[in-house]
Tab-separated table of C-alpha atoms in Angstrom:
chain	number	residue	atom	x	y	z
A	1	UNK	CA	134.159	32.262	89.431
A	2	UNK	CA	131.122	34.368	89.663
A	3	UNK	CA	128.205	32.943	87.743
A	4	UNK	CA	126.975	35.546	85.171
A	5	UNK	CA	124.547	34.494	82.474
A	6	UNK	CA	126.255	33.647	79.148
A	7	UNK	CA	124.580	36.731	77.575
A	8	UNK	CA	126.446	39.033	79.972
A	9	UNK	CA	129.711	37.288	79.513
A	10	UNK	CA	129.347	37.532	75.723
A	11	UNK	CA	128.921	41.235	76.065
A	12	UNK	CA	131.817	41.490	78.326
A	13	UNK	CA	134.010	39.416	75.940
A	14	UNK	CA	133.050	41.834	73.115
A	15	UNK	CA	134.078	44.831	75.098
A	16	UNK	CA	137.346	43.358	76.220
A	17	UNK	CA	138.209	42.238	72.675
A	18	UNK	CA	137.000	45.372	70.867
A	19	UNK	CA	138.302	47.830	73.305
A	20	UNK	CA	141.742	46.114	73.611
A	21	UNK	CA	141.978	46.425	69.828
A	22	UNK	CA	140.946	50.153	69.949
A	23	UNK	CA	143.218	50.931	72.993
A	24	UNK	CA	140.108	52.059	75.043
A	25	UNK	CA	139.852	51.950	78.818
A	26	UNK	CA	136.657	51.871	80.911
A	27	UNK	CA	135.552	52.937	84.318
A	28	UNK	CA	132.333	52.199	86.118
A	29	UNK	CA	130.326	53.921	88.847
A	30	UNK	CA	127.892	51.708	90.443
A	31	UNK	CA	125.182	51.971	93.023
A	32	UNK	CA	122.397	49.400	92.630
A	33	UNK	CA	124.647	46.892	90.948
A	34	UNK	CA	127.409	46.998	93.671
A	35	UNK	CA	130.290	46.341	91.355
A	36	UNK	CA	128.690	43.622	89.096
A	37	UNK	CA	129.512	45.607	85.896
A	38	UNK	CA	133.123	45.730	86.749
A	39	UNK	CA	132.868	42.130	87.976
A	40	UNK	CA	131.392	40.986	84.710
A	41	UNK	CA	134.137	42.739	82.762
A	42	UNK	CA	136.913	41.279	85.072
A	43	UNK	CA	135.583	37.771	84.462
A	44	UNK	CA	137.164	38.004	81.042
A	45	UNK	CA	140.899	37.174	80.661
A	46	UNK	CA	142.810	40.154	79.393
A	47	UNK	CA	140.335	42.678	80.927
A	48	UNK	CA	143.303	44.491	82.629
A	49	UNK	CA	143.914	46.140	79.253
A	50	UNK	CA	140.381	47.653	79.325
A	51	UNK	CA	139.242	48.112	82.992
A	52	UNK	CA	140.773	51.123	84.659
A	53	UNK	CA	138.769	51.207	87.848
A	54	UNK	CA	135.350	50.901	89.294
A	55	UNK	CA	133.628	53.029	91.782
A	56	UNK	CA	131.011	51.436	94.105
A	57	UNK	CA	129.054	54.439	95.424
A	58	UNK	CA	126.043	52.892	97.362
A	59	UNK	CA	125.555	55.988	99.715
A	60	UNK	CA	124.883	59.558	98.874
A	61	UNK	CA	128.081	60.597	100.674
A	62	UNK	CA	130.087	58.103	98.608
A	63	UNK	CA	128.570	59.550	95.491
A	64	UNK	CA	129.617	63.029	96.590
A	65	UNK	CA	133.083	62.177	97.849
A	66	UNK	CA	134.204	59.765	95.194
A	67	UNK	CA	132.451	61.113	92.090
A	68	UNK	CA	131.688	64.626	92.821
A	69	UNK	CA	127.926	64.308	92.733
A	70	UNK	CA	126.523	67.659	93.977
A	71	UNK	CA	124.704	67.571	97.240
A	72	UNK	CA	121.977	69.876	95.818
A	73	UNK	CA	121.424	67.434	92.920
A	74	UNK	CA	120.782	64.671	95.451
A	75	UNK	CA	118.568	66.828	97.531
A	76	UNK	CA	116.553	68.050	94.514
A	77	UNK	CA	116.402	64.972	92.305
A	78	UNK	CA	117.318	62.081	94.610
A	79	UNK	CA	119.869	59.403	94.227
A	80	UNK	CA	117.838	57.489	91.601
A	81	UNK	CA	117.563	60.124	88.890
A	82	UNK	CA	118.780	61.159	85.483
A	83	UNK	CA	120.559	64.045	87.033
A	84	UNK	CA	122.533	61.908	89.548
A	85	UNK	CA	123.404	59.277	86.903
A	86	UNK	CA	124.875	61.957	84.634
A	87	UNK	CA	126.973	63.465	87.426
A	88	UNK	CA	128.057	59.914	88.462
A	89	UNK	CA	129.281	59.103	84.975
A	90	UNK	CA	131.097	62.452	84.634
A	91	UNK	CA	132.904	61.832	87.849
A	92	UNK	CA	133.795	58.239	86.855
A	93	UNK	CA	135.256	59.422	83.606
A	94	UNK	CA	137.190	62.455	84.917
A	95	UNK	CA	138.371	60.769	88.124
A	96	UNK	CA	139.991	57.951	86.072
A	97	UNK	CA	142.219	57.290	83.045
A	98	UNK	CA	139.239	55.818	81.120
A	99	UNK	CA	138.127	56.792	77.746
A	100	UNK	CA	134.447	55.719	78.468
A	101	UNK	CA	132.578	55.363	81.653
A	102	UNK	CA	129.214	53.965	82.516
A	103	UNK	CA	127.077	54.720	85.802
A	104	UNK	CA	124.056	53.156	87.170
A	105	UNK	CA	121.672	54.115	90.028
A	106	UNK	CA	118.315	52.533	90.797
A	107	UNK	CA	115.872	50.689	93.023
A	108	UNK	CA	116.709	46.948	92.807
A	109	UNK	CA	114.197	45.965	95.487
A	110	UNK	CA	112.513	44.241	97.052
A	111	UNK	CA	111.624	47.376	99.051
A	112	UNK	CA	112.541	50.975	98.742
A	113	UNK	CA	110.272	51.862	95.868
A	114	UNK	CA	107.775	54.624	95.706
A	115	UNK	CA	104.994	55.713	93.272
A	116	UNK	CA	107.430	58.119	91.625
A	117	UNK	CA	110.523	55.641	91.800
A	118	UNK	CA	109.152	52.163	91.685
A	119	UNK	CA	111.221	49.010	92.261
A	120	UNK	CA	112.884	48.268	89.044
A	121	UNK	CA	113.556	51.846	87.929
A	122	UNK	CA	117.265	52.346	87.106
A	123	UNK	CA	118.916	55.393	85.458
A	124	UNK	CA	122.050	54.541	83.437
A	125	UNK	CA	124.508	56.928	81.704
A	126	UNK	CA	127.546	56.295	79.547
A	127	UNK	CA	129.944	58.975	78.477
A	128	UNK	CA	133.107	59.326	76.423
A	129	UNK	CA	135.865	61.948	76.733
A	130	UNK	CA	135.075	63.178	73.217
A	131	UNK	CA	131.474	64.220	74.101
A	132	UNK	CA	129.464	61.065	73.500
A	133	UNK	CA	126.651	60.626	75.943
A	134	UNK	CA	123.808	58.046	76.414
A	135	UNK	CA	121.225	58.129	79.119
A	136	UNK	CA	118.615	55.364	79.623
A	137	UNK	CA	115.778	55.291	82.076
A	138	UNK	CA	114.869	51.667	82.447
A	139	UNK	CA	111.811	50.268	84.133
A	140	UNK	CA	112.602	46.662	84.617
A	141	UNK	CA	109.615	46.354	87.020
A	142	UNK	CA	109.571	44.386	90.341
A	143	UNK	CA	111.184	41.179	88.764
A	144	UNK	CA	113.311	40.376	91.785
A	145	UNK	CA	116.535	41.963	93.018
A	146	UNK	CA	118.984	39.701	91.187
A	147	UNK	CA	117.136	40.106	87.932
A	148	UNK	CA	116.947	43.851	88.127
A	149	UNK	CA	120.662	43.984	88.855
A	150	UNK	CA	121.631	41.534	86.104
A	151	UNK	CA	119.367	43.412	83.664
A	152	UNK	CA	121.083	46.610	84.615
A	153	UNK	CA	124.467	45.086	83.900
A	154	UNK	CA	123.377	43.919	80.514
A	155	UNK	CA	122.112	47.328	79.663
A	156	UNK	CA	125.268	49.011	80.863
A	157	UNK	CA	127.420	46.787	78.759
A	158	UNK	CA	125.278	47.345	75.666
A	159	UNK	CA	125.602	51.109	76.210
A	160	UNK	CA	129.353	50.901	76.366
A	161	UNK	CA	129.468	48.950	73.028
A	162	UNK	CA	127.102	51.498	71.433
A	163	UNK	CA	129.179	54.417	72.623
A	164	UNK	CA	132.449	52.908	71.310
A	165	UNK	CA	131.206	52.521	67.816
């Protein structure tokens, strides 16, 4: 069993319980978290009623091929941007059978940051088929790779809960 913090497991349990009751399915599109959001959800027994699929799109080519992110978006705004996160979440939603999707792209560190896009910057987007959309730009700061990734998982799960209300 993967060791997720209790707080993340509690959020995942809430999603599995509530979404099962509502008949809702989820898909994920993950870059900096590398599948941890889907991993947290699938730690919960019964998650197969809720988790449709997850896309781990670490490279730009994966974002384009698997999610339909536009090459011009990546060239103009970069992989770590609101625009890319929005295209990722759209692709994850409409290339799945999910009712809601969440997407994350960021700089987990320890390297790879810049003045414009420092370590700890993560763009998250969540979207529903009925038009609901949330975007968060999080600046977790350079708190360490594991902490940035787990903080991103927590925020993503919270966004799914908020969007399903």
